[in-house]
Structures are given as structure tokens and as C-alpha cells.
Amino acid sequence: MKKPITWTPTQWSDWKWQQKNRIRTIEQLDEWIDVTPDEREAFRLTNSVFRMGITPYYASLMNQQDPLCPIRLQAVPKMSETKISNTDLADPLGEERYMVVPGLTHRYPDRALFYTNHNCAMYCRFCTRKRKVSNPKSMINKQAYAAIFDYLENHPEISDVIISGGDPLSLSNKRLAVIFDRLSQIKHIKYCRLGSRNLVTLPQRCTDSLSELLKTYQSRHLSIYFNTHFNCLEEATDEAWDACDRIASSGTPMNNQMVLLKGINDSTERVLELNQRLLQMRVKPYYMLQCDLAEGISHFRTSIATGLKIIKGLRGHVSGLASPHYILDAPGGGGKIPLSPNYIIDKEEDHLIFRNYQGEVYRYPESELELDELTPECLQARITALKSGAA
Ligand SMILES: *Cc1c(COP(=O)(O)O)cnc(C)c1O
Ligand code: SF4
């Protein structure tokens, strides 16, 4: 049995203690798990590119012997990370391309994405922003913050700000208060989302005082949402549940953005068990994201067919609240593309033909032949045939 560092219950529940005692070296990791030769070598080769950082809390969820444990896969580097495939991209979502001022991506007309810092409680091995996250030198400074707020002020079309990073909860409550304060002063900003994985990797950070802070800034002028990132049931611990309770008590709705990851959550059963638990924790499964093309994460990627099969297995079979949107963030900055199994299967002259979740066929009267935008190509061929009277 391993004997990691010791602590008192008070230390364990103190997020500052958790942060200070993060596992950053292979010697520290040795105290928690039986490190495999693959993991040892992977750490040596990757740590200067994308650091390892694991809170004692998250490490305590790892299986000591099993290198394929879904928690361990997310936190400990593997040699597969050193394989850069020729379709990999340093900036898979084109976030730098749409960066209007340093630290702000304005990709959609009404929304802006704000990178408040580049630190996270735990560095997820599949991170889409590993090009800059975990690198303290790439951190944005005070002047950059001022330029970001200027930009937001001068762009009345922006109503929604995503407060991201890194992880915004790596900032102190004082810094967060400044951000919420500035945002609430900008009339056209109606809502914002705190995008944080701390509910999963450092739930101790979601304290009563953070909850109080959120409550203070919730208003008719600015609604705050909490978007988090649970990937598997093993992360939905009692401590995470308690943290969700504290956030919920501030009146802040919580959404989950899961990333589809091989060996972690790539089956209907895995997604279902997580999403049902999340609903109990008052977190709405919002997105299931197709793994992007960030460098060195190809071992995490599943096929889109797998994702569609998962969605098909959820929709209709379980509470609609447990069915997220399945999203492909188009490589290079194309933005989010929703992916859905096909339920429209054919078109007759005056009816559309559907398949329901049980595979049964239903018809609905529809004589409109201008359906091109809504239908898959095979169906468009059928509609063209109908138009030309060949059917
Ligand atoms: C994902 C994303 C958003 C938010 O998209 P929603 O679909 O509204 O959740 C905004 N800006 C950028 C750059 C994004 O990648
Ligand atoms: S919390 Fe988000 S930004 Fe930070 S390492 Fe994980 S995926 Fe990347």
C-alpha cells in the first residue's frame, strides 16, 4: 500500500493546501500510484511542453495499480502524447485567429471568450489549449485586462461573456469580483458563464464565500452561469456533490461540457451513468464535445460514429435533460457544428417520414419541397426527384 503525504481533514478541505501540494514531479507521483515505465518516460518527455499538475484530491481518485483508470488517464502523461499525427493542430479551434485583443476571442457575433489566466488546478492531458495553458510566461497582464474590458465596452453586439482560461477559479475571489464588477457595469452584457473545472478537480475551491460572491453579482442586469467539465462518474464524488450544492445555493445554474474520450466515457452506458448523476447534482448536461485535433491527443479520440451512437442511445430512452447536444468544434475555427443521428428518413409528395427512438416509422404531413437546408444529401436527391416529377 502506498503512503502518500499526510494531512489533517482541515488541510484536505482547504483549497490553498490542495493547490500548494499539487503533484508536480515523478517522485511525488510515486507516492500515490505504481507509476509504469511508460508514464515515467512520458513525464520526462512532456513536462517541459505541458506540465503535470494534479491536486491531492484528484490523485486520491486514481487507481493505484491500473494505468487505464479513467481518472489516471486524464491526469498522468502517457507516451502516446509524444505522437503528433499529421492531422494534429497546435490551435485546433482557431482561437488565436479570432483573438481580437490578447486574451479575448470574438468568434460569434454575440459572444466573447475571455482567457483570464493560464493556470488550472489539474492539467488535463487532452487539453485543447495545451499550447499555452500551464505556461506561466504566456499569462496575460493588467494592461491586457484593461484592453479586454475596453473591447467589450465598445462592442454592444456582445451580450454573453465566457470567463475561461486556464481556469478562472485559479484567481482569487478578489480578482473574480473585479471581473464581475466590470462586466455588470457594461449595459449590453446580459449574461456570463464561469467556465471552470474546479468542481471536478478541486471542489474545495467552491467555498461558501465563492457562493456568496456569485450571489452578490447575480442580478437582473447580469445573470451568471457556471459551466463545468465532468467526464466520468468516478469524478462525481460526495465532495463534488457538496461543492455543487454550494454553487446551486447561490442561484447559479450549472451546465456540463463533457469531452468524448476513448477509454473514459466512450459508451452510452458511461455517458448515461454520468449524466443521470449530474442531474441529481443539479448540473445540466449541455454539450458532449467531439475530441478536437490538439497535438498529441489522438489516443483520446473516438470516431464520430461512436458519438452518434451514444446520442441515439440516450435520446428518448432517458430523461431529455440527460441528453446533451453533440458538438464538433470545426478544425481551424469553423465554430461549433451540432451532430445528430438522422430521424428524418424519407420524403413523400405530401409527407415526411421519420424514425422514432425505437426504430418505428411515423409520418407527418409536409408538402414543402424546399427542405434542402434541413435534410441529409441522400434525402435531397429524393426531393429533387419529387420536384422533377420522377417519383
Ligand atoms: C464554444 C465557444 C463559445 C460558446 O458557444 P456556445 O455554443 O454559446 O456555448 C463562444 N466563443 C468561442 C470562441 C467558443 O469556442
Ligand atoms: S481545466 Fe480546461 S483549460 Fe485547464 S487543463 Fe483542463 S481542459 Fe485545459
CSV table of C-alpha atoms and ligand atoms in Angstrom, one decimal:
chain,number,residue,atom,x,y,z
A,1,MET,CA,0.0,0.0,0.0
A,2,LYS,CA,1.3,3.5,-0.9
A,3,LYS,CA,1.7,6.1,1.8
A,4,PRO,CA,1.3,9.5,0.2
A,5,ILE,CA,1.9,12.7,2.2
A,6,THR,CA,-0.3,13.0,5.3
A,7,TRP,CA,-2.8,15.7,6.1
A,8,THR,CA,-5.5,16.7,8.5
A,9,PRO,CA,-9.1,17.0,7.5
A,10,THR,CA,-8.9,20.8,7.8
A,11,GLN,CA,-5.9,20.8,5.4
A,12,TRP,CA,-7.7,18.5,3.0
A,13,SER,CA,-10.7,20.8,2.7
A,14,ASP,CA,-8.5,23.9,2.3
A,15,TRP,CA,-8.1,24.6,-1.4
A,16,LYS,CA,-4.9,26.5,-0.8
A,17,TRP,CA,-3.4,23.5,0.8
A,18,GLN,CA,-4.6,21.3,-2.1
A,19,GLN,CA,-3.0,23.7,-4.6
A,20,LYS,CA,0.2,24.0,-2.7
A,21,ASN,CA,0.5,20.2,-2.5
A,22,ARG,CA,-0.2,19.5,-6.1
A,23,ILE,CA,1.7,16.6,-7.6
A,24,ARG,CA,4.3,18.1,-10.0
A,25,THR,CA,7.2,15.6,-10.0
A,26,ILE,CA,7.5,12.0,-10.7
A,27,GLU,CA,8.8,11.4,-7.1
A,28,GLN,CA,5.6,12.9,-5.8
A,29,LEU,CA,3.6,10.7,-8.2
A,30,ASP,CA,5.4,7.7,-7.0
A,31,GLU,CA,3.9,8.3,-3.5
A,32,TRP,CA,0.4,7.9,-4.9
A,33,ILE,CA,0.5,5.3,-7.6
A,34,ASP,CA,2.6,2.5,-9.1
A,35,VAL,CA,4.0,4.6,-11.9
A,36,THR,CA,4.6,2.5,-15.1
A,37,PRO,CA,7.7,2.8,-17.2
A,38,ASP,CA,5.6,4.3,-20.0
A,39,GLU,CA,4.3,7.0,-17.6
A,40,ARG,CA,7.7,7.7,-16.2
A,41,GLU,CA,9.2,8.2,-19.7
A,42,ALA,CA,6.2,10.2,-20.8
A,43,PHE,CA,6.6,12.6,-17.9
A,44,ARG,CA,10.2,13.2,-18.8
A,45,LEU,CA,9.4,14.0,-22.4
A,46,THR,CA,6.3,16.1,-22.0
A,47,ASN,CA,6.7,18.0,-18.8
A,48,SER,CA,8.6,21.0,-20.4
A,49,VAL,CA,5.8,21.2,-23.1
A,50,PHE,CA,2.7,20.7,-21.0
A,51,ARG,CA,3.3,20.3,-17.3
A,52,MET,CA,1.8,17.7,-15.0
A,53,GLY,CA,-0.2,19.1,-12.1
A,54,ILE,CA,-2.6,17.0,-10.0
A,55,THR,CA,-4.4,18.1,-6.8
A,56,PRO,CA,-4.1,15.5,-4.0
A,57,TYR,CA,-7.9,15.4,-4.1
A,58,TYR,CA,-7.9,14.3,-7.8
A,59,ALA,CA,-5.0,12.0,-7.2
A,60,SER,CA,-6.9,10.3,-4.4
A,61,LEU,CA,-9.4,9.1,-7.0
A,62,MET,CA,-6.8,7.4,-9.1
A,63,ASN,CA,-6.4,3.6,-9.1
A,64,GLN,CA,-3.0,2.8,-7.8
A,65,GLN,CA,-2.4,-0.3,-9.9
A,66,ASP,CA,-4.4,0.3,-13.1
A,67,PRO,CA,-2.8,2.6,-15.6
A,68,LEU,CA,-6.1,2.6,-17.6
A,69,CYS,CA,-8.1,4.0,-14.7
A,70,PRO,CA,-10.2,6.8,-16.3
A,71,ILE,CA,-9.1,9.4,-13.7
A,72,ARG,CA,-5.4,8.5,-14.2
A,73,LEU,CA,-5.8,8.7,-18.0
A,74,GLN,CA,-6.9,12.3,-17.6
A,75,ALA,CA,-4.1,13.3,-15.2
A,76,VAL,CA,-0.9,11.3,-15.9
A,77,PRO,CA,1.0,11.7,-19.1
A,78,LYS,CA,1.4,8.7,-21.4
A,79,MET,CA,3.9,8.0,-24.2
A,80,SER,CA,1.0,8.3,-26.8
A,81,GLU,CA,1.2,12.1,-26.1
A,82,THR,CA,4.5,12.3,-27.8
A,83,LYS,CA,3.0,11.0,-31.1
A,84,ILE,CA,1.9,14.0,-33.1
A,85,SER,CA,-0.2,12.8,-36.0
A,86,ASN,CA,-0.2,14.8,-39.3
A,87,THR,CA,-3.8,15.9,-38.8
A,88,ASP,CA,-3.0,17.4,-35.4
A,89,LEU,CA,-3.1,21.2,-34.9
A,90,ALA,CA,-1.5,23.5,-32.4
A,91,ASP,CA,-4.5,25.7,-32.2
A,92,PRO,CA,-7.3,23.3,-33.2
A,93,LEU,CA,-10.2,25.7,-32.8
A,94,GLY,CA,-8.6,28.7,-34.4
A,95,GLU,CA,-8.8,30.6,-31.2
A,96,GLU,CA,-5.8,32.7,-31.9
A,97,ARG,CA,-7.1,33.6,-35.4
A,98,TYR,CA,-10.2,35.2,-33.8
A,99,MET,CA,-8.3,36.8,-31.0
A,100,VAL,CA,-9.3,40.5,-31.2
A,101,VAL,CA,-7.1,41.7,-28.3
A,102,PRO,CA,-4.7,39.4,-26.3
A,103,GLY,CA,-6.9,37.2,-24.1
A,104,LEU,CA,-10.2,37.7,-25.9
A,105,THR,CA,-11.6,35.6,-28.7
A,106,HIS,CA,-14.6,37.0,-30.5
A,107,ARG,CA,-15.7,34.2,-32.9
A,108,TYR,CA,-19.5,34.5,-32.7
A,109,PRO,CA,-21.4,37.9,-33.1
A,110,ASP,CA,-22.9,37.9,-29.6
A,111,ARG,CA,-20.4,36.0,-27.5
A,112,ALA,CA,-16.8,36.6,-26.4
A,113,LEU,CA,-14.4,34.1,-24.8
A,114,PHE,CA,-12.1,35.6,-22.1
A,115,TYR,CA,-8.9,33.8,-21.1
A,116,THR,CA,-8.4,35.2,-17.6
A,117,ASN,CA,-5.2,33.2,-16.9
A,118,HIS,CA,-3.4,30.1,-17.9
A,119,ASN,CA,-3.4,28.1,-14.7
A,120,CYS,CA,-5.5,25.1,-13.8
A,121,ALA,CA,-5.9,23.1,-10.6
A,122,MET,CA,-5.2,20.0,-12.7
A,123,TYR,CA,-3.7,19.9,-16.2
A,124,CYS,CA,-5.9,17.6,-18.3
A,125,ARG,CA,-3.8,15.6,-20.7
A,126,PHE,CA,-6.3,16.2,-23.5
A,127,CYS,CA,-6.4,19.9,-23.1
A,128,THR,CA,-7.3,21.8,-26.3
A,129,ARG,CA,-5.3,24.8,-25.0
A,130,LYS,CA,-2.1,23.0,-24.1
A,131,ARG,CA,-0.2,25.3,-26.4
A,132,LYS,CA,-0.4,28.0,-23.7
A,133,VAL,CA,-2.1,26.5,-20.6
A,134,SER,CA,0.3,25.5,-17.8
A,135,ASN,CA,2.9,28.0,-19.2
A,136,PRO,CA,3.1,30.9,-16.7
A,137,LYS,CA,5.1,33.0,-19.2
A,138,SER,CA,2.1,33.2,-21.6
A,139,MET,CA,-0.1,34.8,-18.9
A,140,ILE,CA,-1.9,38.0,-19.7
A,141,ASN,CA,-1.2,41.1,-17.6
A,142,LYS,CA,-3.1,44.1,-16.2
A,143,GLN,CA,-2.9,46.2,-19.4
A,144,ALA,CA,-4.3,43.3,-21.3
A,145,TYR,CA,-7.3,43.1,-18.9
A,146,ALA,CA,-7.9,46.8,-19.5
A,147,ALA,CA,-7.8,46.3,-23.2
A,148,ILE,CA,-10.2,43.4,-22.9
A,149,PHE,CA,-12.8,45.5,-21.0
A,150,ASP,CA,-12.4,48.3,-23.4
A,151,TYR,CA,-13.2,46.0,-26.3
A,152,LEU,CA,-16.2,44.6,-24.5
A,153,GLU,CA,-17.5,48.1,-23.8
A,154,ASN,CA,-17.1,49.2,-27.4
A,155,HIS,CA,-18.9,46.2,-28.8
A,156,PRO,CA,-22.6,46.4,-28.0
A,157,GLU,CA,-23.4,43.3,-30.0
A,158,ILE,CA,-21.7,41.2,-27.3
A,159,SER,CA,-24.3,40.0,-24.7
A,160,ASP,CA,-22.6,36.9,-23.4
A,161,VAL,CA,-19.0,36.6,-22.0
A,162,ILE,CA,-17.4,33.2,-21.3
A,163,ILE,CA,-15.0,33.7,-18.4
A,164,SER,CA,-12.4,31.0,-19.1
A,165,GLY,CA,-8.7,30.3,-19.0
A,166,GLY,CA,-6.9,28.2,-17.9
A,167,ASP,CA,-9.3,28.2,-15.1
A,168,PRO,CA,-10.8,31.4,-13.7
A,169,LEU,CA,-11.1,29.8,-10.3
A,170,SER,CA,-7.3,29.8,-10.2
A,171,LEU,CA,-7.8,33.6,-9.5
A,172,SER,CA,-8.6,34.8,-6.0
A,173,ASN,CA,-12.2,35.8,-5.1
A,174,LYS,CA,-11.0,39.4,-5.1
A,175,ARG,CA,-9.8,39.2,-8.7
A,176,LEU,CA,-13.1,37.5,-9.7
A,177,ALA,CA,-15.1,40.2,-8.0
A,178,VAL,CA,-13.3,42.8,-10.1
A,179,ILE,CA,-14.2,40.9,-13.3
A,180,PHE,CA,-17.9,40.5,-12.3
A,181,ASP,CA,-17.9,44.1,-11.2
A,182,ARG,CA,-16.6,45.3,-14.6
A,183,LEU,CA,-18.9,43.1,-16.5
A,184,SER,CA,-22.0,44.2,-14.6
A,185,GLN,CA,-21.1,47.8,-15.5
A,186,ILE,CA,-21.4,47.1,-19.2
A,187,LYS,CA,-25.1,47.5,-20.0
A,188,HIS,CA,-25.2,45.3,-23.1
A,189,ILE,CA,-23.7,42.3,-21.3
A,190,LYS,CA,-26.7,40.3,-20.1
A,191,TYR,CA,-25.1,37.0,-19.0
A,192,CYS,CA,-21.8,35.4,-18.5
A,193,ARG,CA,-20.5,32.0,-17.8
A,194,LEU,CA,-17.8,31.0,-15.4
A,195,GLY,CA,-16.1,28.1,-17.2
A,196,SER,CA,-14.3,26.1,-14.5
A,197,ARG,CA,-13.2,22.5,-14.0
A,198,ASN,CA,-12.6,23.1,-10.3
A,199,LEU,CA,-15.9,21.5,-9.4
A,200,VAL,CA,-14.2,18.3,-10.7
A,201,THR,CA,-10.5,18.7,-9.9
A,202,LEU,CA,-10.6,20.9,-6.8
A,203,PRO,CA,-14.2,21.1,-5.4
A,204,GLN,CA,-12.8,22.6,-2.2
A,205,ARG,CA,-12.3,25.8,-4.2
A,206,CYS,CA,-16.1,26.2,-4.5
A,207,THR,CA,-16.4,27.5,-1.0
A,208,ASP,CA,-19.3,29.2,0.8
A,209,SER,CA,-17.6,32.5,0.2
A,210,LEU,CA,-17.4,31.9,-3.6
A,211,SER,CA,-21.1,31.0,-3.5
A,212,GLU,CA,-21.7,34.3,-1.6
A,213,LEU,CA,-19.7,36.2,-4.3
A,214,LEU,CA,-21.7,34.7,-7.1
A,215,LYS,CA,-24.9,35.5,-5.3
A,216,THR,CA,-23.8,39.1,-4.9
A,217,TYR,CA,-23.2,39.6,-8.6
A,218,GLN,CA,-26.3,37.7,-9.8
A,219,SER,CA,-28.7,40.5,-10.9
A,220,ARG,CA,-31.4,41.4,-13.4
A,221,HIS,CA,-28.6,43.1,-15.4
A,222,LEU,CA,-26.1,40.2,-15.3
A,223,SER,CA,-27.0,36.5,-15.0
A,224,ILE,CA,-24.2,34.2,-14.1
A,225,TYR,CA,-24.0,30.6,-15.2
A,226,PHE,CA,-21.4,28.0,-14.1
A,227,ASN,CA,-20.2,25.8,-16.9
A,228,THR,CA,-18.1,22.9,-15.8
A,229,HIS,CA,-16.5,19.8,-17.2
A,230,PHE,CA,-17.2,16.3,-15.6
A,231,ASN,CA,-16.1,13.4,-17.9
A,232,CYS,CA,-17.0,10.3,-15.9
A,233,LEU,CA,-19.0,9.0,-13.0
A,234,GLU,CA,-15.8,8.4,-10.9
A,235,GLU,CA,-15.5,12.3,-10.7
A,236,ALA,CA,-18.9,12.7,-9.2
A,237,THR,CA,-17.8,12.2,-5.6
A,238,ASP,CA,-19.6,13.3,-2.5
A,239,GLU,CA,-17.1,16.2,-2.2
A,240,ALA,CA,-18.0,17.3,-5.8
A,241,TRP,CA,-21.7,17.0,-4.9
A,242,ASP,CA,-21.3,19.2,-1.8
A,243,ALA,CA,-19.5,21.8,-4.0
A,244,CYS,CA,-22.4,21.7,-6.5
A,245,ASP,CA,-24.8,22.2,-3.6
A,246,ARG,CA,-22.9,25.3,-2.5
A,247,ILE,CA,-22.9,26.8,-6.1
A,248,ALA,CA,-26.6,25.9,-6.5
A,249,SER,CA,-27.4,27.7,-3.3
A,250,SER,CA,-26.1,30.9,-4.9
A,251,GLY,CA,-28.8,30.6,-7.6
A,252,THR,CA,-26.2,29.9,-10.2
A,253,PRO,CA,-27.4,27.3,-12.8
A,254,MET,CA,-24.7,24.7,-13.7
A,255,ASN,CA,-24.1,23.1,-17.1
A,256,ASN,CA,-21.7,20.4,-18.1
A,257,GLN,CA,-19.4,20.3,-21.1
A,258,MET,CA,-18.2,16.7,-21.4
A,259,VAL,CA,-15.5,15.8,-23.9
A,260,LEU,CA,-15.9,12.4,-25.5
A,261,LEU,CA,-12.7,10.5,-24.7
A,262,LYS,CA,-11.6,7.0,-25.5
A,263,GLY,CA,-11.4,4.7,-22.5
A,264,ILE,CA,-13.0,7.3,-20.3
A,265,ASN,CA,-16.6,7.8,-21.4
A,266,ASP,CA,-17.0,6.4,-24.9
A,267,SER,CA,-20.1,4.3,-24.5
A,268,THR,CA,-23.8,5.0,-23.9
A,269,GLU,CA,-23.7,3.4,-20.5
A,270,ARG,CA,-20.8,5.5,-19.3
A,271,VAL,CA,-22.3,8.8,-20.5
A,272,LEU,CA,-25.7,7.8,-19.2
A,273,GLU,CA,-24.5,7.0,-15.7
A,274,LEU,CA,-22.6,10.3,-15.5
A,275,ASN,CA,-25.4,12.4,-16.9
A,276,GLN,CA,-28.0,10.9,-14.5
A,277,ARG,CA,-25.7,11.6,-11.6
A,278,LEU,CA,-25.1,15.1,-12.8
A,279,LEU,CA,-28.9,15.8,-12.9
A,280,GLN,CA,-29.0,14.7,-9.3
A,281,MET,CA,-26.3,17.2,-8.6
A,282,ARG,CA,-28.3,19.8,-10.4
A,283,VAL,CA,-25.8,20.1,-13.3
A,284,LYS,CA,-27.4,20.0,-16.7
A,285,PRO,CA,-25.5,18.0,-19.4
A,286,TYR,CA,-25.2,20.8,-22.0
A,287,TYR,CA,-22.6,19.6,-24.5
A,288,MET,CA,-20.9,16.4,-25.4
A,289,LEU,CA,-17.9,17.6,-27.4
A,290,GLN,CA,-16.1,15.6,-30.0
A,291,CYS,CA,-12.4,15.4,-29.1
A,292,ASP,CA,-10.6,18.1,-31.1
A,293,LEU,CA,-7.3,17.9,-33.1
A,294,ALA,CA,-4.9,19.3,-30.4
A,295,GLU,CA,-1.4,17.9,-30.7
A,296,GLY,CA,-0.6,14.6,-29.1
A,297,ILE,CA,-4.1,13.6,-28.0
A,298,SER,CA,-5.0,11.2,-30.8
A,299,HIS,CA,-5.1,8.3,-28.4
A,300,PHE,CA,-8.2,10.0,-26.8
A,301,ARG,CA,-10.1,10.4,-30.0
A,302,THR,CA,-13.2,8.3,-30.8
A,303,SER,CA,-15.0,8.2,-34.1
A,304,ILE,CA,-17.9,10.5,-34.8
A,305,ALA,CA,-19.9,7.3,-35.4
A,306,THR,CA,-19.3,6.4,-31.7
A,307,GLY,CA,-20.6,9.8,-30.6
A,308,LEU,CA,-23.7,9.5,-32.8
A,309,LYS,CA,-24.4,6.0,-31.4
A,310,ILE,CA,-24.2,7.4,-27.8
A,311,ILE,CA,-26.6,10.2,-28.6
A,312,LYS,CA,-29.0,7.8,-30.3
A,313,GLY,CA,-28.8,5.6,-27.2
A,314,LEU,CA,-29.8,8.5,-24.9
A,315,ARG,CA,-32.4,10.4,-26.8
A,316,GLY,CA,-35.9,9.1,-26.0
A,317,HIS,CA,-34.5,6.3,-23.8
A,318,VAL,CA,-33.8,8.5,-20.8
A,319,SER,CA,-34.8,11.9,-19.5
A,320,GLY,CA,-34.4,14.6,-22.1
A,321,LEU,CA,-32.5,16.6,-19.5
A,322,ALA,CA,-29.8,13.9,-19.6
A,323,SER,CA,-29.3,14.2,-23.4
A,324,PRO,CA,-26.7,16.8,-24.3
A,325,HIS,CA,-26.0,18.4,-27.7
A,326,TYR,CA,-23.3,16.5,-29.5
A,327,ILE,CA,-20.9,19.1,-30.9
A,328,LEU,CA,-18.0,19.1,-33.3
A,329,ASP,CA,-15.9,22.2,-33.0
A,330,ALA,CA,-14.7,22.5,-36.6
A,331,PRO,CA,-10.9,22.4,-37.0
A,332,GLY,CA,-9.3,25.7,-37.7
A,333,GLY,CA,-12.0,27.9,-36.3
A,334,GLY,CA,-15.2,26.9,-38.1
A,335,GLY,CA,-17.1,27.0,-34.9
A,336,LYS,CA,-19.5,24.5,-33.3
A,337,ILE,CA,-21.4,22.1,-35.5
A,338,PRO,CA,-24.2,20.1,-33.9
A,339,LEU,CA,-24.2,16.4,-34.9
A,340,SER,CA,-27.3,14.4,-34.7
A,341,PRO,CA,-28.5,10.9,-35.7
A,342,ASN,CA,-30.9,11.2,-38.7
A,343,TYR,CA,-34.5,10.9,-37.7
A,344,ILE,CA,-36.0,12.1,-41.0
A,345,ILE,CA,-35.6,9.2,-43.3
A,346,ASP,CA,-37.7,9.9,-46.4
A,347,LYS,CA,-40.0,12.4,-48.1
A,348,GLU,CA,-43.2,11.6,-50.0
A,349,GLU,CA,-45.0,14.1,-52.0
A,350,ASP,CA,-47.0,15.4,-49.0
A,351,HIS,CA,-45.4,13.7,-46.0
A,352,LEU,CA,-42.1,13.5,-44.2
A,353,ILE,CA,-41.2,10.0,-42.9
A,354,PHE,CA,-39.5,9.7,-39.6
A,355,ARG,CA,-38.0,7.0,-37.4
A,356,ASN,CA,-38.6,7.3,-33.7
A,357,TYR,CA,-36.1,6.3,-30.9
A,358,GLN,CA,-37.4,2.7,-31.1
A,359,GLY,CA,-36.9,2.5,-34.8
A,360,GLU,CA,-40.6,2.7,-35.6
A,361,VAL,CA,-41.7,4.7,-38.7
A,362,TYR,CA,-44.0,7.7,-38.5
A,363,ARG,CA,-45.4,10.2,-41.0
A,364,TYR,CA,-46.2,13.9,-40.7
A,365,PRO,CA,-47.9,15.9,-43.4
A,366,GLU,CA,-45.4,18.3,-45.1
A,367,SER,CA,-45.8,19.3,-48.7
A,368,GLU,CA,-43.0,21.9,-48.7
A,369,LEU,CA,-40.2,20.7,-51.0
A,370,GLU,CA,-37.6,23.4,-50.0
A,371,LEU,CA,-36.1,21.3,-47.3
A,372,ASP,CA,-32.5,21.3,-48.6
A,373,GLU,CA,-31.1,23.1,-45.6
A,374,LEU,CA,-32.6,20.6,-43.1
A,375,THR,CA,-32.0,17.3,-44.8
A,376,PRO,CA,-29.1,15.0,-45.5
A,377,GLU,CA,-27.9,14.7,-49.0
A,378,CYS,CA,-29.5,11.3,-49.7
A,379,LEU,CA,-32.9,12.9,-48.9
A,380,GLN,CA,-32.1,15.9,-51.1
A,381,ALA,CA,-31.7,13.6,-54.1
A,382,ARG,CA,-35.1,12.1,-53.3
A,383,ILE,CA,-36.7,15.6,-53.0
A,384,THR,CA,-35.1,16.7,-56.3
A,385,ALA,CA,-36.6,13.6,-57.9
A,386,LEU,CA,-40.1,14.5,-56.4
A,387,LYS,CA,-39.7,18.1,-57.8
A,388,SER,CA,-39.0,16.9,-61.3
A,389,GLY,CA,-42.0,14.6,-61.1
A,390,ALA,CA,-39.9,11.4,-61.4
A,391,ALA,CA,-41.1,9.9,-58.1
B,1,LIG,C1,-17.7,27.5,-27.6
B,1,LIG,C2,-17.4,28.9,-27.8
B,1,LIG,C3,-18.4,29.8,-27.5
B,1,LIG,C4,-19.7,29.5,-26.8
B,1,LIG,O1,-20.5,28.7,-27.6
B,1,LIG,P1,-22.0,28.3,-27.1
B,1,LIG,O2,-22.5,27.4,-28.2
B,1,LIG,O3,-22.8,29.5,-27.0
B,1,LIG,O4,-21.8,27.6,-25.8
B,1,LIG,C5,-18.1,31.1,-27.7
B,1,LIG,N1,-16.9,31.5,-28.3
B,1,LIG,C6,-16.0,30.6,-28.7
B,1,LIG,C7,-14.7,31.1,-29.3
B,1,LIG,C8,-16.2,29.2,-28.4
B,1,LIG,O5,-15.3,28.3,-28.8
B,2,SF4,S1,-9.2,22.6,-16.9
B,2,SF4,FE1,-9.6,23.1,-19.1
B,2,SF4,S2,-8.0,24.6,-19.6
B,2,SF4,FE2,-7.3,23.5,-17.8
B,2,SF4,S3,-6.1,21.8,-18.4
B,2,SF4,FE3,-8.2,21.0,-18.1
B,2,SF4,S4,-9.1,21.2,-20.2
B,2,SF4,FE4,-7.3,22.5,-20.2
